[in-house]
Short mmCIF file of C-alpha atoms in Angstrom, two decimals:
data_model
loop_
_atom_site.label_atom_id
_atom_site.label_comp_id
_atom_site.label_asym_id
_atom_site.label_seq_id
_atom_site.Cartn_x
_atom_site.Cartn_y
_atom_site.Cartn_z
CA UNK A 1 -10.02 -3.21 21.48
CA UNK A 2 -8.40 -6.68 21.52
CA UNK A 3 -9.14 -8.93 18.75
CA UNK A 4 -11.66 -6.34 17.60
CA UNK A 5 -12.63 -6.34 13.77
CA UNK A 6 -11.39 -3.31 11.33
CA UNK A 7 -13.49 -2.52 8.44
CA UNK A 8 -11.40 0.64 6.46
CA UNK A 9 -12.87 1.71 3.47
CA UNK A 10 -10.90 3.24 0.79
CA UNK A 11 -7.48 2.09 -0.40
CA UNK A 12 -5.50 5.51 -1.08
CA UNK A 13 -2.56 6.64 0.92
CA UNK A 14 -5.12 7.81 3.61
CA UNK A 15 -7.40 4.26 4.00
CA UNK A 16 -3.38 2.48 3.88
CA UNK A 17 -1.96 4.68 6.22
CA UNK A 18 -4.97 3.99 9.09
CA UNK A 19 -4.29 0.14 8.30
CA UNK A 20 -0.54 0.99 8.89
CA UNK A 21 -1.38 2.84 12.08
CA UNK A 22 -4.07 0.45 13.66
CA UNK A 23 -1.53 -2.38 12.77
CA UNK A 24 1.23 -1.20 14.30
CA UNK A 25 -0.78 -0.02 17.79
CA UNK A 26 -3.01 -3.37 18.00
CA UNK A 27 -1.31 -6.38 15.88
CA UNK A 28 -3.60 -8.72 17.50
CA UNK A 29 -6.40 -7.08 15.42
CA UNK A 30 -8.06 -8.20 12.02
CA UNK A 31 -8.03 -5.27 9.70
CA UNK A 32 -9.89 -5.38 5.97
CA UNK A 33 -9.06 -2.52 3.39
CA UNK A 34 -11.85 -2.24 0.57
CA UNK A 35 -12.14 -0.43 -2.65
CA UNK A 36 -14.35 -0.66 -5.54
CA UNK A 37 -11.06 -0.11 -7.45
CA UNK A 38 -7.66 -0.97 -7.08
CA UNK A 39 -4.74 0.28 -4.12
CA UNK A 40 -3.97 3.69 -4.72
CA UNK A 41 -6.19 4.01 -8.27
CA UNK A 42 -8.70 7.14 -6.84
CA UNK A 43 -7.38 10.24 -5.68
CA UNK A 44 -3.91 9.07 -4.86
CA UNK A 45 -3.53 8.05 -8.67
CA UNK A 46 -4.60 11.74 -9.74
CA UNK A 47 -2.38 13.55 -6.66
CA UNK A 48 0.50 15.73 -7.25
CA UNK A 49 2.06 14.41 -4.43
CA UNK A 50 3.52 17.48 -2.84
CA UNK A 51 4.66 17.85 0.77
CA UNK A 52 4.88 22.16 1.39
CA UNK A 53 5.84 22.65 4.83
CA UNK A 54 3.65 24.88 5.78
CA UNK A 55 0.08 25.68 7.61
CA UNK A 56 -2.21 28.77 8.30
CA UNK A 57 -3.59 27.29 11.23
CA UNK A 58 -2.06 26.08 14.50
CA UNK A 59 -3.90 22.51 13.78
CA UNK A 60 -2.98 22.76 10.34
CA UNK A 61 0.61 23.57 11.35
CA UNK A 62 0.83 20.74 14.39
CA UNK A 63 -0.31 18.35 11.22
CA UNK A 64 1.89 18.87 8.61
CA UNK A 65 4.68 19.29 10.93
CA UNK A 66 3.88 15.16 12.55
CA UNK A 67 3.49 14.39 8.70
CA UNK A 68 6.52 15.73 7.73
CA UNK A 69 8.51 13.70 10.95
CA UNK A 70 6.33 10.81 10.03
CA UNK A 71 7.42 10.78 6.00
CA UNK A 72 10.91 12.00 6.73
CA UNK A 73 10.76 8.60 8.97
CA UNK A 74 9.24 6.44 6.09
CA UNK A 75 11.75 7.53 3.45
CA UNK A 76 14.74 6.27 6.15
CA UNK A 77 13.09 3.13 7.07
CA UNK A 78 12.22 2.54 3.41
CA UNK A 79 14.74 4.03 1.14
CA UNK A 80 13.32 2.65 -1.91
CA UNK A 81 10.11 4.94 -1.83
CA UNK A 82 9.25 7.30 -4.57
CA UNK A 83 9.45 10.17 -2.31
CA UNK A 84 12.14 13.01 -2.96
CA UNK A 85 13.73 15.81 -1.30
CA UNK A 86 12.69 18.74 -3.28
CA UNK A 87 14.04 22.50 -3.14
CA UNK A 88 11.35 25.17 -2.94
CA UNK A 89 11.11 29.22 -3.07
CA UNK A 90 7.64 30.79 -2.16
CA UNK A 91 6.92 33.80 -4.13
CA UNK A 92 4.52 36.61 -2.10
CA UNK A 93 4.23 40.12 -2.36
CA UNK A 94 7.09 41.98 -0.29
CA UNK A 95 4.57 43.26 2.29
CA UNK A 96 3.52 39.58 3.62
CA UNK A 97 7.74 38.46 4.82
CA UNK A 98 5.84 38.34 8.06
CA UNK A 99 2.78 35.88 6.87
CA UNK A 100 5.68 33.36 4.89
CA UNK A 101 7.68 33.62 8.56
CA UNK A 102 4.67 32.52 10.35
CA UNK A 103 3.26 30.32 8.54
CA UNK A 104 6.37 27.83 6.57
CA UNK A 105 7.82 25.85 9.39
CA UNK A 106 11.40 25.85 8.63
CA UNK A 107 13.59 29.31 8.38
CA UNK A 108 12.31 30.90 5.86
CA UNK A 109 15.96 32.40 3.54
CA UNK A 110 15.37 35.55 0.96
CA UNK A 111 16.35 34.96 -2.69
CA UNK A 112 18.15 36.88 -4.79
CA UNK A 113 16.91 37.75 -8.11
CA UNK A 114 20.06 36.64 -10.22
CA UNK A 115 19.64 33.39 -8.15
CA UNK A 116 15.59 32.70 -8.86
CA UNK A 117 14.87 29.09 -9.86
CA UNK A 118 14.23 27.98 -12.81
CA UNK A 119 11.56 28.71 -14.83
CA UNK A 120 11.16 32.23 -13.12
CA UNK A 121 13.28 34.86 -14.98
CA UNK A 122 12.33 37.71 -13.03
CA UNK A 123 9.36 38.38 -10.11
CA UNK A 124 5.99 39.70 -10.54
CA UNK A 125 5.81 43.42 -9.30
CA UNK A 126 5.99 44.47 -5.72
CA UNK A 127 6.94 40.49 -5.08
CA UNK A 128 9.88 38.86 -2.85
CA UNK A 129 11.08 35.40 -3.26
CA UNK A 130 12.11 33.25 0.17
CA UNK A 131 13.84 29.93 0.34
CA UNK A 132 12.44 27.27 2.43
CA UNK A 133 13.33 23.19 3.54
CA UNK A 134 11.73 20.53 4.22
CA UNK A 135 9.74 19.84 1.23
CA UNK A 136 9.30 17.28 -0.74
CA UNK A 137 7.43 15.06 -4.07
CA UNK A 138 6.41 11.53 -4.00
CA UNK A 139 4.41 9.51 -6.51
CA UNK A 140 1.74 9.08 -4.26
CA UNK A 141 0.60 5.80 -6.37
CA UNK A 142 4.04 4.16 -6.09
CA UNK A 143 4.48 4.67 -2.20
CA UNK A 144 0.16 3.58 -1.80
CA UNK A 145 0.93 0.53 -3.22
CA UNK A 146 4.18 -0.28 -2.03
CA UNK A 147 2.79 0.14 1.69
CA UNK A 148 -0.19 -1.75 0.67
CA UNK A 149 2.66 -4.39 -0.32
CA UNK A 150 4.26 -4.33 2.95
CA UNK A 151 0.78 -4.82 4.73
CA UNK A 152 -0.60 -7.87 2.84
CA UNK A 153 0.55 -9.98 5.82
CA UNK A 154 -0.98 -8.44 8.62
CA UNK A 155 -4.15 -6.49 6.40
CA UNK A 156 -6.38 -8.01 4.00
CA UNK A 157 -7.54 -5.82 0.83
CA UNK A 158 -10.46 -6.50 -1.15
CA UNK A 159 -9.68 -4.87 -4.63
CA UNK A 160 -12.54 -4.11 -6.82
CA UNK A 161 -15.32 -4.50 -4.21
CA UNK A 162 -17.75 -2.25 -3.89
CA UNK A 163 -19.32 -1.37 -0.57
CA UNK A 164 -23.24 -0.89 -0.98
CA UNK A 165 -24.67 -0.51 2.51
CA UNK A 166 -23.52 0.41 6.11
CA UNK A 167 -25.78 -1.01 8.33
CA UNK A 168 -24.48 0.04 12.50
CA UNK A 169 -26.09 -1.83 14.92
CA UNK A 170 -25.23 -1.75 18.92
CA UNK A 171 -22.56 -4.68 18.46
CA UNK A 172 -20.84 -4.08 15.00
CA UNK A 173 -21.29 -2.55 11.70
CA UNK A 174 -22.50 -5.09 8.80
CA UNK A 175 -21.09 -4.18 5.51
CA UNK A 176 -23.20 -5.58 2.22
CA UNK A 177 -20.66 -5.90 -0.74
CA UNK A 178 -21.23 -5.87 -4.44
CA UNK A 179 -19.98 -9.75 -4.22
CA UNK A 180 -23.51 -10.35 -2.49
CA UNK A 181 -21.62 -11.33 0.93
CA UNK A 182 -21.87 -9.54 4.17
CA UNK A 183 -19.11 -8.37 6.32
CA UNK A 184 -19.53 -7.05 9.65
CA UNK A 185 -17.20 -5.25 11.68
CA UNK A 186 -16.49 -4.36 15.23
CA UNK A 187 -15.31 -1.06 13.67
CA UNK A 188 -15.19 1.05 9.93
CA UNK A 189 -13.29 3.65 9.03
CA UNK A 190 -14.56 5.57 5.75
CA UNK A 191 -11.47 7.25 3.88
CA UNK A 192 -13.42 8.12 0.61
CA UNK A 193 -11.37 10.63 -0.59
CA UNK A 194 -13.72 12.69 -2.71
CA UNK A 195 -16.71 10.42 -3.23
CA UNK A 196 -17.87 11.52 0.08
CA UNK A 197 -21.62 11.61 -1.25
CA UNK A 198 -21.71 7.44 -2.22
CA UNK A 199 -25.09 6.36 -1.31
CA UNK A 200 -23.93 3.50 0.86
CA UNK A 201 -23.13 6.20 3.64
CA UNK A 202 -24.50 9.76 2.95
CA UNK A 203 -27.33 8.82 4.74
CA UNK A 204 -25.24 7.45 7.83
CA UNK A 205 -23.02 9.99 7.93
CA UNK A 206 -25.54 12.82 7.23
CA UNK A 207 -23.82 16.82 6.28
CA UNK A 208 -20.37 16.79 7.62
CA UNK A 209 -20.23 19.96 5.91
CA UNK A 210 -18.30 18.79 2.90
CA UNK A 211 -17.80 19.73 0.05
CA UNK A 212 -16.00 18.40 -3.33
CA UNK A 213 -14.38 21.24 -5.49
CA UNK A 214 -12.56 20.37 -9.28
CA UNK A 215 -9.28 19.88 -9.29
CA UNK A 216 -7.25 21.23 -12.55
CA UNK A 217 -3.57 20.62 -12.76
CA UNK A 218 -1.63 21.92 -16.02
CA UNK A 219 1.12 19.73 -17.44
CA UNK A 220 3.73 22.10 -18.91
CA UNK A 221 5.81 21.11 -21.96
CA UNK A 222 9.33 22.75 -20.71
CA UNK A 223 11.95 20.34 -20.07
CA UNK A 224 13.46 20.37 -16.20
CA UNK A 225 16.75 19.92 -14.88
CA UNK A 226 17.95 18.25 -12.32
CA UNK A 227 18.63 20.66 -9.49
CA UNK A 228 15.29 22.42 -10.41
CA UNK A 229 12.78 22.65 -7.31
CA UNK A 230 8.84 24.05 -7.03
CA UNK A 231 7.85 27.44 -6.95
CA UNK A 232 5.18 28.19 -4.41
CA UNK A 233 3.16 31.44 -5.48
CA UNK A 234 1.78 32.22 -1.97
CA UNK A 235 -0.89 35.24 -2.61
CA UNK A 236 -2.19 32.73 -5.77
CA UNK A 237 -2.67 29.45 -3.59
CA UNK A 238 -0.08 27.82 -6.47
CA UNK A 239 2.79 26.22 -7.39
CA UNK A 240 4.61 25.01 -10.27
CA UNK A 241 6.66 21.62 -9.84
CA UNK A 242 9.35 19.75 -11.45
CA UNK A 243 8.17 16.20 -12.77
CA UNK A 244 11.40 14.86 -13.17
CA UNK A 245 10.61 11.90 -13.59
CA UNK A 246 8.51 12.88 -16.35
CA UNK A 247 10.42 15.38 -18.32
CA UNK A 248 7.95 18.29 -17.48
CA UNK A 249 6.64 20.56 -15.28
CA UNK A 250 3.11 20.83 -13.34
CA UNK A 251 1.04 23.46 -12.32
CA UNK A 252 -1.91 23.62 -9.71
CA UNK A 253 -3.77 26.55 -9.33
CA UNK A 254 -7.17 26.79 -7.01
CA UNK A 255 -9.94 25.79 -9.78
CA UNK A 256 -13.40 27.87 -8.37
CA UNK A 257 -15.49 25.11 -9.67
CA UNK A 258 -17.48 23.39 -6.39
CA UNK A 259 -19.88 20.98 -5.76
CA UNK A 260 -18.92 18.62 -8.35
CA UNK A 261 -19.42 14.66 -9.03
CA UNK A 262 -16.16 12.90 -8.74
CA UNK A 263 -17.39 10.63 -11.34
CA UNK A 264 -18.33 12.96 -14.25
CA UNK A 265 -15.05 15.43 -13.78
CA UNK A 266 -12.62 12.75 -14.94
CA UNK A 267 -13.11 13.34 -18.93
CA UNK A 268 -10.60 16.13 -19.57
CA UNK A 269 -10.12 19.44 -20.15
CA UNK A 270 -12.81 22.24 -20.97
CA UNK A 271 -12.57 25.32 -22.49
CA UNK A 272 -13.07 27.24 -19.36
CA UNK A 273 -10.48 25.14 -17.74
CA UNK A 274 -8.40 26.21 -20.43
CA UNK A 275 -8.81 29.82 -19.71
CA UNK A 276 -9.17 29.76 -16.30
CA UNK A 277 -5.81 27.99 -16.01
CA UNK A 278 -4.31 30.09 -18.65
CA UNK A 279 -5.54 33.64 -16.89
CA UNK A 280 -3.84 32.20 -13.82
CA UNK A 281 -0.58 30.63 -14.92
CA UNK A 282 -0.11 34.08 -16.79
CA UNK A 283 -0.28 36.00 -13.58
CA UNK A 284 2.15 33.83 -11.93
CA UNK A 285 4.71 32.65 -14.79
CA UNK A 286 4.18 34.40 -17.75
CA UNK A 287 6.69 33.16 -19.73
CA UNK A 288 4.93 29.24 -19.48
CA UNK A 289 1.84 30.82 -20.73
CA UNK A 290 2.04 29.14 -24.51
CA UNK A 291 3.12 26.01 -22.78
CA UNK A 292 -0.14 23.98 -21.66
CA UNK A 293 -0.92 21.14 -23.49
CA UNK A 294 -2.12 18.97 -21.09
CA UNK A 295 -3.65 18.03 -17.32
CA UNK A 296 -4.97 16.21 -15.17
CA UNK A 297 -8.91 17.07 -14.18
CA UNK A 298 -10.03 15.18 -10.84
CA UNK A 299 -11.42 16.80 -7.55
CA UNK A 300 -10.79 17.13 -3.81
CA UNK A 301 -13.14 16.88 -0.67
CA UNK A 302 -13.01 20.18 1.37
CA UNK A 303 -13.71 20.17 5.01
CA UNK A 304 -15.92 22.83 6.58
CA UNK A 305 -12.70 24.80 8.04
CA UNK A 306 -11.00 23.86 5.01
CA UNK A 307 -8.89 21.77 7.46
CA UNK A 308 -8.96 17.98 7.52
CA UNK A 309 -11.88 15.93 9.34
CA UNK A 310 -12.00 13.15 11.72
CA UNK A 311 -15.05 12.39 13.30
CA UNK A 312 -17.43 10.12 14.49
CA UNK A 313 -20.82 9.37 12.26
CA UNK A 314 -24.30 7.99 13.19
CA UNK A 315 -24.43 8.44 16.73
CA UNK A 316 -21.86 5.68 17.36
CA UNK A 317 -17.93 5.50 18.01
CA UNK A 318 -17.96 2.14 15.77
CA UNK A 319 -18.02 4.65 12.60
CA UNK A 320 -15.20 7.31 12.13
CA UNK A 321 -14.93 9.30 8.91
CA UNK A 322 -11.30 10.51 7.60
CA UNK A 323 -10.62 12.67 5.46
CA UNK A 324 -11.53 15.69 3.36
CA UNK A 325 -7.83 16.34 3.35
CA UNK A 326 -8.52 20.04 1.65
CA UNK A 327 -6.63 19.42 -1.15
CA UNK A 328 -3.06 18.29 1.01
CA UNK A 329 -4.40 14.83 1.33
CA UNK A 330 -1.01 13.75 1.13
CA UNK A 331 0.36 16.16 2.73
CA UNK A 332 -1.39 15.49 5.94
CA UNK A 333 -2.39 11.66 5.55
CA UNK A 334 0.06 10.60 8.80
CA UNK A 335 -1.69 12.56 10.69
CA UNK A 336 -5.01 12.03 9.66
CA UNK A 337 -4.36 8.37 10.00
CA UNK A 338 -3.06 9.43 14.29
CA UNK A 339 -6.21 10.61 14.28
CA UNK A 340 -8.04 8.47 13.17
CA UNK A 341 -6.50 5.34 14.83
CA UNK A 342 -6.84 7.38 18.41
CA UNK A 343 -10.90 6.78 17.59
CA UNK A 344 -10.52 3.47 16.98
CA UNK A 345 -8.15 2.58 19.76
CA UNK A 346 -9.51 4.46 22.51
CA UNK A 347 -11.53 1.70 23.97
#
């Protein structure tokens, strides 16, 4: 692969962690990063940024656990990244102790309940509370960009450039761009994010068996302190989290809405997200219920085993897809990026 030609497109955490990776293995190659927007502006604007060591899956488990090492190893190297160590308790029904063991990767620790975190008073009935380490938050935003920052010598991004055809051929991949040029490539790497259905490569990349489901995150007006950590609600697939930064608290709950246009869900809140997050929060924290007053509304791309995908498209190792991170995009966007750069650095 010397001196070969890396065309990467999408400019989240995912897209700037395969430049980061590729980089790093060949430095002798010429890597481009495009986006129709800016670094870190799609997904990774929207993403709640949170890093729950866990995994129902041995893949799923082998990734977040070479995520974790890999972010734990950022945060050392780079101390000024907004990424924070962040307390958490997962919240199950008594019965499943054995699922939470399995499961979280670190020691899982029972919780008393005159020692539950704030804003739980008391548990729902028949449920147990466990401690576990090794989470953490990050402003995904701040840490895309700042590694994007760190990369302008060795990568080249082209911000606000839409890509509007893939062309493969037997010796590279041509790339026509909105600025009427054309760029051609020795390899691409598409890291959409959700907009896995643009045009300029559904056709090339045919049914991966994706699919894009709405994303509905409550913003909760309760203030938070400062030893306050999330509250995973295992049996609900949700968790409430401290925005400290912010002065409030989130919480993300599994919308059922699929099959959705990443460009039409970005216009607020409806009045079945309303209720639908309502019905749910109430289940989990009751006492929050009267709290919502705001959210953010996006989506995320789902792979077929609701586990992340790295493949090959068109018949040809010059084209690798990434992502469909299954709504832990940042979770497990080291490890997508190993991936990923394996492909591309095989040959």
């Amino acid at each position: 692969m010397s001196g070969v030609h890396v065309a990467i497109v999408g400019a989240g955490i995912v897209g700037c962690l395969i430049a980061r990776e590729v980089a790093a293995r060949r430095p002798e190659a010429s890597i481009v990063v495009l986006d129709r927007n800016q670094v870190g502006c799609g997904a990774s604007l929207r993403s709640a940024g949170t890093h729950i060591p866990r995994g129902t899956t041995q893949r799923f488990r082998r990734m977040t656990e070479n995520s974790q090492d890999y972010y734990a190893t950022l945060k050392r190297d780079l101390p000024q990244l907004p990424i924070r160590a962040l307390p958490m308790t997962v919240v199950a029904d008594a019965r499943h102790e054995r699922t939470i063991l399995e499961r979280y990767l670190p020691a899982s620790t029972p919780v008393r309940t005159d020692t539950l975190p704030c804003p739980l008073t008391t548990l729902p009935d028949r449920c147990a509370a466990w401690r576990i380490s090794g989470g953490h938050h990050a402003d995904v935003h701040g840490v895309t960009r700042a590694l994007a920052a760190r990369l302008r010598p060795h990568v080249a991004f082209r911000e606000g450039v839409e890509v509007t055809a893939v062309d493969p051929a037997r010796t590279g991949v041509t790339l026509r761009l909105s600025t009427g040029e054309r760029l051609t490539a020795d390899r691409l790497v598409l890291a959409p994010g959700p907009w896995t259905g643009h045009p300029a490569w559904s056709a090339l990349t045919g049914d991966l068996g994706i699919r894009v489901k709405k994303i509905v995150a409550l913003h909760l007006d309760a203030p938070t302190g400062p030893d306050d950590g999330a509250v995973v609600f295992q049996d609900h697939d949700a968790f409430l989290l401290p925005l400290h930064d912010h002065g409030h608290w989130l919480y993300s709950y599994v919308c059922p809405q699929w099959d959705v246009d990443p460009d039409t869900v970005d216009r607020g809140l409806t009045p079945r997200d309303v209720a639908e997050a309502t019905a749910n929060l109430h289940a989990c924290a009751p006492r929050l219920t009267q709290r919502p007053g705001s959210a953010r509304v996006f989506c995320d791309a789902y792979g077929p085993q609701g586990e992340p995908l790295i493949a090959g498209v068109a018949d040809t190792a010059r084209v690798v897809f990434a992502g469909a991170g299954s709504g832990f995009g940042y979770r497990l966007a080291p490890a997508i990026a190993h991936e990923a750069a394996d492909r591309l650095c095989q040959d």
